Short mmCIF file of N, CA, C and O in Angstrom, two decimals:
data_model
loop_
_atom_site.label_atom_id
_atom_site.label_comp_id
_atom_site.label_asym_id
_atom_site.label_seq_id
_atom_site.Cartn_x
_atom_site.Cartn_y
_atom_site.Cartn_z
N MET G 1 1.15 -0.72 -0.02
CA MET G 1 0.00 -0.39 -0.44
C MET G 1 1.01 1.49 0.21
O MET G 1 1.86 1.48 0.20
N GLN G 2 0.20 2.13 -1.37
CA GLN G 2 1.28 3.30 -1.20
C GLN G 2 0.46 4.89 -0.50
O GLN G 2 -0.39 4.64 -1.42
N LEU G 3 1.12 5.66 -0.39
CA LEU G 3 0.75 7.04 0.33
C LEU G 3 0.62 8.09 -0.94
O LEU G 3 1.57 8.27 -0.40
N ARG G 4 -0.20 8.85 -2.25
CA ARG G 4 0.02 9.64 -3.03
C ARG G 4 -0.52 10.66 -2.54
O ARG G 4 -1.92 10.90 -2.47
N GLN G 5 0.62 12.36 -2.42
CA GLN G 5 -0.15 13.12 -2.25
C GLN G 5 -0.22 13.76 -3.64
O GLN G 5 0.50 13.90 -4.36
N ASN G 6 -2.15 14.19 -3.58
CA ASN G 6 -1.65 15.86 -4.98
C ASN G 6 -2.03 16.45 -4.51
O ASN G 6 -2.41 17.24 -3.31
N ALA G 7 -2.41 17.61 -5.60
CA ALA G 7 -2.81 19.40 -4.69
C ALA G 7 -4.26 19.22 -4.66
O ALA G 7 -4.26 19.81 -3.12
N ARG G 8 -4.87 18.79 -4.58
CA ARG G 8 -6.34 17.43 -3.93
C ARG G 8 -6.39 17.47 -2.84
O ARG G 8 -7.25 17.84 -1.31
N GLY G 9 -4.64 16.19 -2.16
CA GLY G 9 -4.92 15.30 -0.36
C GLY G 9 -4.91 14.79 -1.12
O GLY G 9 -2.85 14.93 -1.69
N HIS G 10 -5.08 13.39 -0.63
CA HIS G 10 -3.97 12.26 -0.20
C HIS G 10 -4.82 11.12 -1.16
O HIS G 10 -6.39 11.03 -1.40
N ARG G 11 -4.14 10.11 -2.10
CA ARG G 11 -4.63 8.57 -3.01
C ARG G 11 -3.93 7.32 -1.64
O ARG G 11 -2.72 7.71 -1.99
N LEU G 12 -4.84 6.66 -1.21
CA LEU G 12 -4.01 5.38 -1.49
C LEU G 12 -4.26 3.95 -1.97
O LEU G 12 -5.37 3.53 -2.34
N VAL G 13 -3.22 3.96 -2.43
CA VAL G 13 -3.58 3.11 -3.39
C VAL G 13 -2.76 1.03 -3.14
O VAL G 13 -1.62 1.60 -2.10
N HIS G 14 -2.88 0.48 -3.57
CA HIS G 14 -2.04 -0.54 -3.83
C HIS G 14 -2.34 -1.52 -5.27
O HIS G 14 -2.92 -1.29 -6.18
N GLY G 15 -0.83 -1.40 -5.65
CA GLY G 15 -0.90 -1.83 -7.07
C GLY G 15 -1.37 -0.93 -8.26
O GLY G 15 -0.90 1.17 -7.65
N SER G 16 -2.30 -0.70 -9.06
CA SER G 16 -2.32 0.41 -9.66
C SER G 16 -4.41 0.37 -8.91
O SER G 16 -4.15 1.58 -10.06
N TYR G 17 -4.72 -0.01 -7.68
CA TYR G 17 -5.96 0.61 -7.46
C TYR G 17 -6.22 1.60 -6.68
O TYR G 17 -5.90 1.34 -5.24
N VAL G 18 -7.03 2.37 -6.99
CA VAL G 18 -6.96 3.32 -6.05
C VAL G 18 -8.40 2.89 -5.19
O VAL G 18 -9.12 2.65 -4.98
N LEU G 19 -7.29 2.64 -3.91
CA LEU G 19 -8.13 2.39 -2.68
C LEU G 19 -8.84 3.48 -1.99
O LEU G 19 -10.43 3.05 -1.59
N SER G 20 -8.94 4.55 -2.19
CA SER G 20 -8.89 5.64 -1.31
C SER G 20 -8.95 6.56 -1.03
O SER G 20 -7.61 7.39 -2.48
N GLU G 21 -9.77 8.08 -1.44
CA GLU G 21 -9.07 9.00 -2.69
C GLU G 21 -9.85 9.77 -1.38
O GLU G 21 -10.80 10.59 -0.89
N LEU G 22 -8.95 10.90 -0.72
CA LEU G 22 -9.68 11.65 0.78
C LEU G 22 -8.35 13.08 0.21
O LEU G 22 -7.73 13.21 0.69
N PRO G 23 -9.55 13.77 0.21
CA PRO G 23 -9.39 15.79 0.53
C PRO G 23 -8.55 16.11 1.07
O PRO G 23 -9.10 16.06 1.94
N HIS G 24 -8.07 16.85 1.07
CA HIS G 24 -7.42 17.94 2.13
C HIS G 24 -8.46 18.84 3.04
O HIS G 24 -9.14 18.76 3.78
N LEU G 25 -9.60 18.87 2.61
CA LEU G 25 -10.99 19.41 3.19
C LEU G 25 -12.11 18.72 2.46
O LEU G 25 -12.27 18.19 1.18
N PRO G 26 -13.55 18.87 3.26
CA PRO G 26 -14.72 18.24 2.69
C PRO G 26 -15.12 18.66 1.64
O PRO G 26 -15.31 19.36 1.42
N GLY G 27 -15.26 17.34 0.09
CA GLY G 27 -15.76 17.83 -0.66
C GLY G 27 -15.62 16.65 -1.88
O GLY G 27 -15.54 15.33 -1.07
N PRO G 28 -16.39 16.72 -2.89
CA PRO G 28 -16.18 15.30 -4.30
C PRO G 28 -14.97 15.55 -4.88
O PRO G 28 -13.91 16.00 -4.14
N THR G 29 -14.76 14.05 -5.20
CA THR G 29 -13.65 13.67 -5.71
C THR G 29 -13.76 13.86 -6.93
O THR G 29 -13.24 12.37 -7.57
N HIS G 30 -15.03 13.64 -7.66
CA HIS G 30 -15.75 12.98 -9.13
C HIS G 30 -15.06 12.07 -9.30
O HIS G 30 -14.57 11.30 -10.18
N SER G 31 -15.53 11.32 -8.11
CA SER G 31 -16.06 9.40 -8.62
C SER G 31 -17.12 8.26 -8.31
O SER G 31 -17.57 9.34 -7.20
N VAL G 32 -17.01 7.48 -8.58
CA VAL G 32 -18.36 6.87 -7.79
C VAL G 32 -18.36 7.06 -6.55
O VAL G 32 -19.54 6.78 -6.14
N PHE G 33 -17.28 7.09 -6.26
CA PHE G 33 -17.97 7.09 -4.12
C PHE G 33 -18.23 8.13 -3.83
O PHE G 33 -19.07 8.17 -3.25
N ASP G 34 -18.78 9.33 -4.56
CA ASP G 34 -19.76 10.50 -4.59
C ASP G 34 -20.73 9.79 -4.87
O ASP G 34 -22.00 10.84 -4.10
N LEU G 35 -21.33 9.11 -5.71
CA LEU G 35 -23.01 8.41 -5.53
C LEU G 35 -23.21 7.84 -4.52
O LEU G 35 -23.99 8.05 -3.79
N PHE G 36 -22.41 7.15 -4.30
CA PHE G 36 -22.92 6.19 -3.09
C PHE G 36 -22.47 7.30 -1.13
O PHE G 36 -23.66 6.78 -0.84
N ALA G 37 -21.98 8.03 -1.05
CA ALA G 37 -21.78 9.24 -0.15
C ALA G 37 -23.31 10.17 -0.47
O ALA G 37 -24.31 10.27 1.03
N ALA G 38 -23.41 10.24 -1.37
CA ALA G 38 -25.08 10.85 -1.97
C ALA G 38 -25.98 9.93 -1.74
O ALA G 38 -27.34 10.67 -0.65
N ALA G 39 -26.26 8.54 -1.98
CA ALA G 39 -27.25 8.33 -1.41
C ALA G 39 -27.10 7.36 -0.41
O ALA G 39 -28.24 7.85 0.81
N ALA G 40 -25.98 7.08 1.03
CA ALA G 40 -26.26 7.66 2.30
C ALA G 40 -26.60 8.29 2.53
O ALA G 40 -27.87 8.56 4.14
N ALA G 41 -26.06 9.72 2.68
CA ALA G 41 -26.75 10.84 3.07
C ALA G 41 -28.40 10.97 2.54
O ALA G 41 -28.93 11.43 3.08
N ALA G 42 -28.54 10.45 1.98
CA ALA G 42 -29.80 10.53 1.33
C ALA G 42 -30.63 10.15 2.18
O ALA G 42 -31.96 9.92 2.28
N LEU G 43 -31.17 8.86 2.62
CA LEU G 43 -31.36 7.61 2.90
C LEU G 43 -31.12 6.91 3.92
O LEU G 43 -31.83 7.01 4.21
N SER G 44 -30.05 8.15 4.92
CA SER G 44 -30.08 7.12 5.97
C SER G 44 -30.49 8.17 7.21
O SER G 44 -31.16 9.61 6.64
N PRO G 45 -31.68 7.71 7.75
CA PRO G 45 -32.29 8.54 8.90
C PRO G 45 -32.31 8.72 10.03
O PRO G 45 -32.61 9.67 10.09
N GLY G 46 -30.78 8.99 9.99
CA GLY G 46 -29.68 9.68 10.93
C GLY G 46 -28.93 8.91 12.16
O GLY G 46 -29.89 7.87 12.03
N GLY G 47 -28.18 9.44 12.33
CA GLY G 47 -27.83 8.50 14.05
C GLY G 47 -25.99 8.23 13.40
O GLY G 47 -25.68 8.85 12.71
N GLU G 48 -25.87 6.81 13.32
CA GLU G 48 -24.51 6.22 13.22
C GLU G 48 -24.81 5.70 11.89
O GLU G 48 -25.64 4.50 11.47
N LEU G 49 -23.62 5.67 10.77
CA LEU G 49 -23.51 5.01 9.67
C LEU G 49 -21.81 4.36 9.65
O LEU G 49 -21.16 4.82 10.60
N VAL G 50 -22.04 3.30 9.09
CA VAL G 50 -20.96 2.04 9.19
C VAL G 50 -20.27 1.79 8.07
O VAL G 50 -20.71 2.02 6.59
N LEU G 51 -19.19 2.33 7.82
CA LEU G 51 -18.11 1.70 6.51
C LEU G 51 -17.72 1.03 6.69
O LEU G 51 -16.12 1.07 7.98
N LEU G 52 -18.32 -0.47 6.09
CA LEU G 52 -17.08 -1.39 6.30
C LEU G 52 -15.99 -0.79 5.25
O LEU G 52 -16.41 -1.27 3.59
N GLY G 53 -14.60 -1.14 4.81
CA GLY G 53 -13.80 -0.80 4.20
C GLY G 53 -13.06 0.58 4.22
O GLY G 53 -13.55 0.77 3.43
N PHE G 54 -12.91 0.83 5.86
CA PHE G 54 -13.01 2.82 5.80
C PHE G 54 -11.39 3.54 5.27
O PHE G 54 -12.10 3.90 4.21
N ALA G 55 -9.84 2.20 4.48
CA ALA G 55 -9.31 2.51 3.99
C ALA G 55 -8.66 4.13 4.34
O ALA G 55 -8.77 3.77 5.52
N ALA G 56 -8.97 5.17 4.01
CA ALA G 56 -8.75 6.31 4.77
C ALA G 56 -9.14 7.85 4.55
O ALA G 56 -9.81 8.59 4.73
N GLY G 57 -11.10 6.54 4.66
CA GLY G 57 -11.79 7.85 4.99
C GLY G 57 -12.60 7.89 4.34
O GLY G 57 -12.99 9.58 4.81
N GLY G 58 -12.12 8.54 2.47
CA GLY G 58 -12.45 9.11 1.14
C GLY G 58 -14.02 9.64 1.88
O GLY G 58 -14.06 11.11 2.16
N MET G 59 -14.71 9.12 1.99
CA MET G 59 -16.29 8.40 2.04
C MET G 59 -16.59 9.76 2.57
O MET G 59 -17.80 10.59 3.39
N VAL G 60 -16.19 9.72 4.21
CA VAL G 60 -16.18 11.27 5.49
C VAL G 60 -16.26 12.51 4.54
O VAL G 60 -16.82 13.21 5.18
N ALA G 61 -15.16 12.29 3.93
CA ALA G 61 -14.78 13.97 3.49
C ALA G 61 -16.22 14.55 2.44
O ALA G 61 -16.79 15.20 2.58
N ARG G 62 -16.53 13.64 1.67
CA ARG G 62 -18.42 13.73 0.88
C ARG G 62 -19.39 13.55 1.58
O ARG G 62 -20.27 14.75 1.77
N LEU G 63 -19.41 12.63 3.10
CA LEU G 63 -20.67 13.08 3.40
C LEU G 63 -20.79 14.28 4.76
O LEU G 63 -22.32 15.06 5.28
N ARG G 64 -19.61 14.94 4.22
CA ARG G 64 -19.25 16.33 5.50
C ARG G 64 -20.33 17.21 5.12
O ARG G 64 -20.73 17.94 4.90
N ALA G 65 -19.38 17.25 3.35
CA ALA G 65 -19.65 18.35 2.59
C ALA G 65 -20.92 18.52 2.44
O ALA G 65 -21.39 19.13 2.28
N LEU G 66 -21.68 16.99 2.60
CA LEU G 66 -23.38 16.76 2.40
C LEU G 66 -24.32 17.26 2.99
O LEU G 66 -25.37 17.31 3.42
N GLY G 67 -23.74 17.65 4.63
CA GLY G 67 -23.51 18.69 5.12
C GLY G 67 -24.65 17.35 6.93
O GLY G 67 -25.04 16.91 7.98
N LEU G 68 -23.67 15.27 6.25
CA LEU G 68 -24.56 14.31 6.95
C LEU G 68 -23.11 14.98 8.11
O LEU G 68 -21.83 14.39 7.50
N ASP G 69 -23.21 15.23 9.25
CA ASP G 69 -22.78 14.83 11.19
C ASP G 69 -22.70 13.79 10.89
O ASP G 69 -22.50 13.63 12.79
N ASP G 70 -23.16 12.56 10.89
CA ASP G 70 -23.76 11.61 11.90
C ASP G 70 -22.46 11.09 12.38
O ASP G 70 -21.03 10.87 12.02
N ARG G 71 -22.49 9.93 13.62
CA ARG G 71 -21.48 9.50 14.01
C ARG G 71 -21.06 8.10 12.51
O ARG G 71 -21.68 7.88 12.63
N VAL G 72 -19.60 8.40 12.84
CA VAL G 72 -19.16 6.97 11.78
C VAL G 72 -18.88 6.37 12.34
O VAL G 72 -17.68 6.65 12.97
N GLU G 73 -18.45 5.00 12.32
CA GLU G 73 -17.99 3.87 12.51
C GLU G 73 -17.35 3.05 11.48
O GLU G 73 -18.33 2.56 10.68
N GLY G 74 -16.40 3.01 12.02
CA GLY G 74 -15.76 2.57 10.27
C GLY G 74 -14.74 1.39 11.06
O GLY G 74 -13.80 1.27 12.11
N VAL G 75 -14.95 0.17 9.89
CA VAL G 75 -13.80 -1.66 9.65
C VAL G 75 -14.06 -1.69 8.72
O VAL G 75 -13.32 -1.14 8.07
N ASP G 76 -12.08 -1.74 9.45
CA ASP G 76 -10.92 -1.75 8.19
C ASP G 76 -9.85 -2.56 8.40
O ASP G 76 -9.04 -3.20 9.40
N LEU G 77 -9.14 -3.93 7.80
CA LEU G 77 -8.14 -4.86 7.71
C LEU G 77 -7.52 -4.88 8.81
O LEU G 77 -6.13 -4.94 9.25
N GLU G 78 -7.00 -3.33 7.83
CA GLU G 78 -5.57 -2.37 8.40
C GLU G 78 -6.49 -0.41 8.69
O GLU G 78 -6.95 0.07 7.86
N LEU G 79 -4.78 -0.32 9.92
CA LEU G 79 -5.69 0.90 10.07
C LEU G 79 -4.98 1.80 9.94
O LEU G 79 -4.82 2.51 9.63
N PHE G 80 -3.46 1.46 8.22
CA PHE G 80 -3.05 2.36 7.83
C PHE G 80 -3.63 3.61 7.50
O PHE G 80 -3.26 5.19 7.76
N GLY G 81 -4.93 3.84 6.84
CA GLY G 81 -5.65 5.38 6.27
C GLY G 81 -6.15 5.35 7.19
O GLY G 81 -5.66 6.47 7.10
N ALA G 82 -6.66 4.77 8.65
CA ALA G 82 -7.14 5.51 9.28
C ALA G 82 -5.88 6.13 9.54
O ALA G 82 -6.49 8.01 10.16
N ASN G 83 -4.85 6.03 10.03
CA ASN G 83 -4.19 6.92 10.44
C ASN G 83 -3.93 8.15 9.95
O ASN G 83 -3.97 9.35 10.07
N VAL G 84 -3.59 8.07 8.05
CA VAL G 84 -3.92 9.67 7.50
C VAL G 84 -5.09 9.90 7.58
O VAL G 84 -4.42 11.37 7.57
N PHE G 85 -6.14 9.39 7.81
CA PHE G 85 -7.68 9.80 7.65
C PHE G 85 -7.16 11.08 9.35
O PHE G 85 -7.89 12.00 9.19
N HIS G 86 -6.94 10.27 10.01
CA HIS G 86 -6.61 10.91 11.69
C HIS G 86 -5.79 11.90 11.06
O HIS G 86 -6.73 13.38 12.08
N ARG G 87 -4.79 12.28 10.81
CA ARG G 87 -3.82 13.30 10.44
C ARG G 87 -4.85 14.55 9.42
O ARG G 87 -4.93 15.74 9.87
N VAL G 88 -5.02 13.84 8.41
CA VAL G 88 -5.59 15.10 7.18
C VAL G 88 -6.81 15.78 7.79
O VAL G 88 -7.56 17.26 7.55
N ALA G 89 -8.02 15.05 8.65
CA ALA G 89 -8.81 15.46 8.13
C ALA G 89 -9.90 15.88 10.11
O ALA G 89 -10.87 15.82 10.28
N ARG G 90 -8.28 15.88 10.97
CA ARG G 90 -8.69 16.14 12.31
C ARG G 90 -9.86 17.31 12.47
O ARG G 90 -10.34 17.01 13.26
N ASP G 91 -9.80 18.91 11.46
CA ASP G 91 -10.25 19.46 11.31
C ASP G 91 -11.90 20.03 11.45
O ASP G 91 -12.26 20.74 12.02
N TRP G 92 -12.40 18.41 10.75
CA TRP G 92 -13.58 18.81 9.84
C TRP G 92 -14.24 17.64 10.05
O TRP G 92 -14.72 17.32 9.15
N ALA G 93 -13.47 16.63 10.32
CA ALA G 93 -13.76 14.72 10.58
C ALA G 93 -15.67 15.10 11.34
O ALA G 93 -16.42 14.07 10.64
N GLY G 94 -15.40 15.35 12.85
CA GLY G 94 -16.72 15.24 13.33
C GLY G 94 -16.59 13.94 14.34
O GLY G 94 -14.74 13.19 14.32
N ALA G 95 -17.47 13.27 14.38
CA ALA G 95 -17.18 11.43 15.51
C ALA G 95 -16.95 10.94 14.44
O ALA G 95 -18.06 10.15 14.04
N VAL G 96 -15.65 10.42 14.05
CA VAL G 96 -15.03 9.32 13.81
C VAL G 96 -14.68 8.15 14.26
O VAL G 96 -13.41 8.79 14.98
N ARG G 97 -14.51 6.86 14.59
CA ARG G 97 -14.00 5.60 15.06
C ARG G 97 -13.63 4.80 14.05
O ARG G 97 -14.65 4.87 13.67
N VAL G 98 -12.51 4.27 13.77
CA VAL G 98 -12.46 2.70 12.71
C VAL G 98 -11.60 1.81 13.85
O VAL G 98 -11.39 2.25 14.74
N SER G 99 -12.33 0.70 13.92
CA SER G 99 -11.64 -0.22 14.48
C SER G 99 -10.74 -0.71 13.36
O SER G 99 -11.79 -1.22 12.01
N GLN G 100 -9.51 -1.84 13.72
CA GLN G 100 -8.68 -3.00 13.14
C GLN G 100 -9.71 -4.47 13.29
O GLN G 100 -9.89 -4.57 14.10
N MET G 101 -10.22 -5.00 12.46
CA MET G 101 -11.00 -6.14 12.53
C MET G 101 -12.03 -6.53 10.78
O MET G 101 -12.01 -5.66 10.55
N ASP G 102 -11.77 -7.77 11.07
CA ASP G 102 -12.91 -7.74 9.99
C ASP G 102 -13.94 -7.89 9.94
O ASP G 102 -15.35 -7.30 11.21
N ALA G 103 -14.98 -6.78 9.25
CA ALA G 103 -16.14 -6.44 9.11
C ALA G 103 -17.18 -8.17 10.31
O ALA G 103 -18.46 -7.32 10.78
N GLU G 104 -16.85 -9.29 9.45
CA GLU G 104 -18.29 -10.18 9.49
C GLU G 104 -17.39 -9.94 11.24
O GLU G 104 -18.95 -10.05 11.82
N GLN G 105 -16.73 -10.26 12.35
CA GLN G 105 -16.29 -9.87 13.32
C GLN G 105 -16.89 -8.82 14.11
O GLN G 105 -17.51 -8.50 15.16
N TYR G 106 -17.24 -7.13 12.78
CA TYR G 106 -17.25 -6.31 13.55
C TYR G 106 -19.49 -6.51 13.52
O TYR G 106 -19.59 -6.00 15.09
N LEU G 107 -19.32 -7.17 12.24
CA LEU G 107 -21.19 -7.21 12.83
C LEU G 107 -22.02 -7.92 13.73
O LEU G 107 -22.71 -7.95 14.15
N ARG G 108 -21.28 -9.26 13.13
CA ARG G 108 -21.96 -10.27 14.31
C ARG G 108 -22.37 -9.59 16.05
O ARG G 108 -22.90 -10.65 16.20
N PRO G 109 -20.90 -9.78 16.90
CA PRO G 109 -21.34 -9.11 18.41
C PRO G 109 -22.56 -8.15 18.52
O PRO G 109 -23.33 -7.27 19.45
N ARG G 110 -22.86 -6.89 17.52
CA ARG G 110 -23.21 -5.56 17.16
C ARG G 110 -24.32 -5.71 17.62
O ARG G 110 -25.28 -6.85 17.04
N ARG G 111 -25.41 -5.42 18.69
CA ARG G 111 -26.86 -5.01 19.19
C ARG G 111 -26.67 -4.01 19.08
O ARG G 111 -28.56 -4.23 18.84
N ARG G 112 -26.80 -2.63 18.23
CA ARG G 112 -27.65 -1.48 17.87
C ARG G 112 -27.60 -1.33 16.14
O ARG G 112 -26.70 -2.03 15.69
N ARG G 113 -28.60 -1.22 16.11
CA ARG G 113 -29.46 -1.18 14.84
C ARG G 113 -28.48 0.06 13.89
O ARG G 113 -27.88 1.61 14.81
N ALA G 114 -27.77 0.05 12.79
CA ALA G 114 -26.89 1.30 11.73
C ALA G 114 -27.73 2.44 11.50
O ALA G 114 -28.97 1.13 10.78
N ALA G 115 -27.36 3.81 11.34
CA ALA G 115 -29.16 4.44 10.84
C ALA G 115 -28.42 3.66 8.72
O ALA G 115 -29.51 3.26 8.11
N CYS G 116 -27.74 3.61 8.59
CA CYS G 116 -26.96 2.42 7.07
C CYS G 116 -25.84 2.14 7.03
O CYS G 116 -24.70 3.10 8.02
N VAL G 117 -25.14 1.02 6.49
CA VAL G 117 -24.60 0.27 6.20
C VAL G 117 -23.91 1.26 4.83
O VAL G 117 -24.60 0.02 4.61
N VAL G 118 -22.89 1.06 4.66
CA VAL G 118 -22.13 1.52 3.79
C VAL G 118 -20.71 0.27 3.29
O VAL G 118 -19.88 0.10 4.42
N GLU G 119 -20.91 -1.12 2.39
CA GLU G 119 -20.09 -1.97 2.04
C GLU G 119 -19.09 -1.48 0.97
O GLU G 119 -19.55 -1.70 -0.20
N ASP G 120 -17.78 -1.64 1.88
CA ASP G 120 -17.08 -1.83 -0.17
C ASP G 120 -15.13 -2.13 0.86
O ASP G 120 -14.29 -1.84 0.69
N LEU G 121 -16.21 -3.67 0.06
CA LEU G 121 -14.66 -4.50 0.59
C LEU G 121 -14.42 -5.38 0.01
O LEU G 121 -13.92 -6.92 -0.63
N ALA G 122 -13.49 -4.96 -0.81
CA ALA G 122 -12.86 -4.97 -2.62
C ALA G 122 -12.17 -5.97 -1.73
O ALA G 122 -10.83 -6.16 -1.12
#
């Protein structure tokens, strides 16, 4: 996994695949993930949003730009991207907690409902 910086923010890449795009400020990155964030913001009744496959948390930038300030629970097998997220987004991230574990391990004992679950476990 590599972290590449550009004028707009950071990209977390693995080989030739972009795992996450994290802008310096909340906003779109003009990728398909903007659509996922818009759907989550539009369809979520409010409350906790769960991101399975957090990577570098680029989805949070889009959600915050759309005005969604719900608490975000992230889950990922690797925390490299989450560490980048917390460093880059600390001023605008809002309530975000990321756990290092398998998504099934996270979901199985969970008793409370999430307002929205976004799955990106490629």
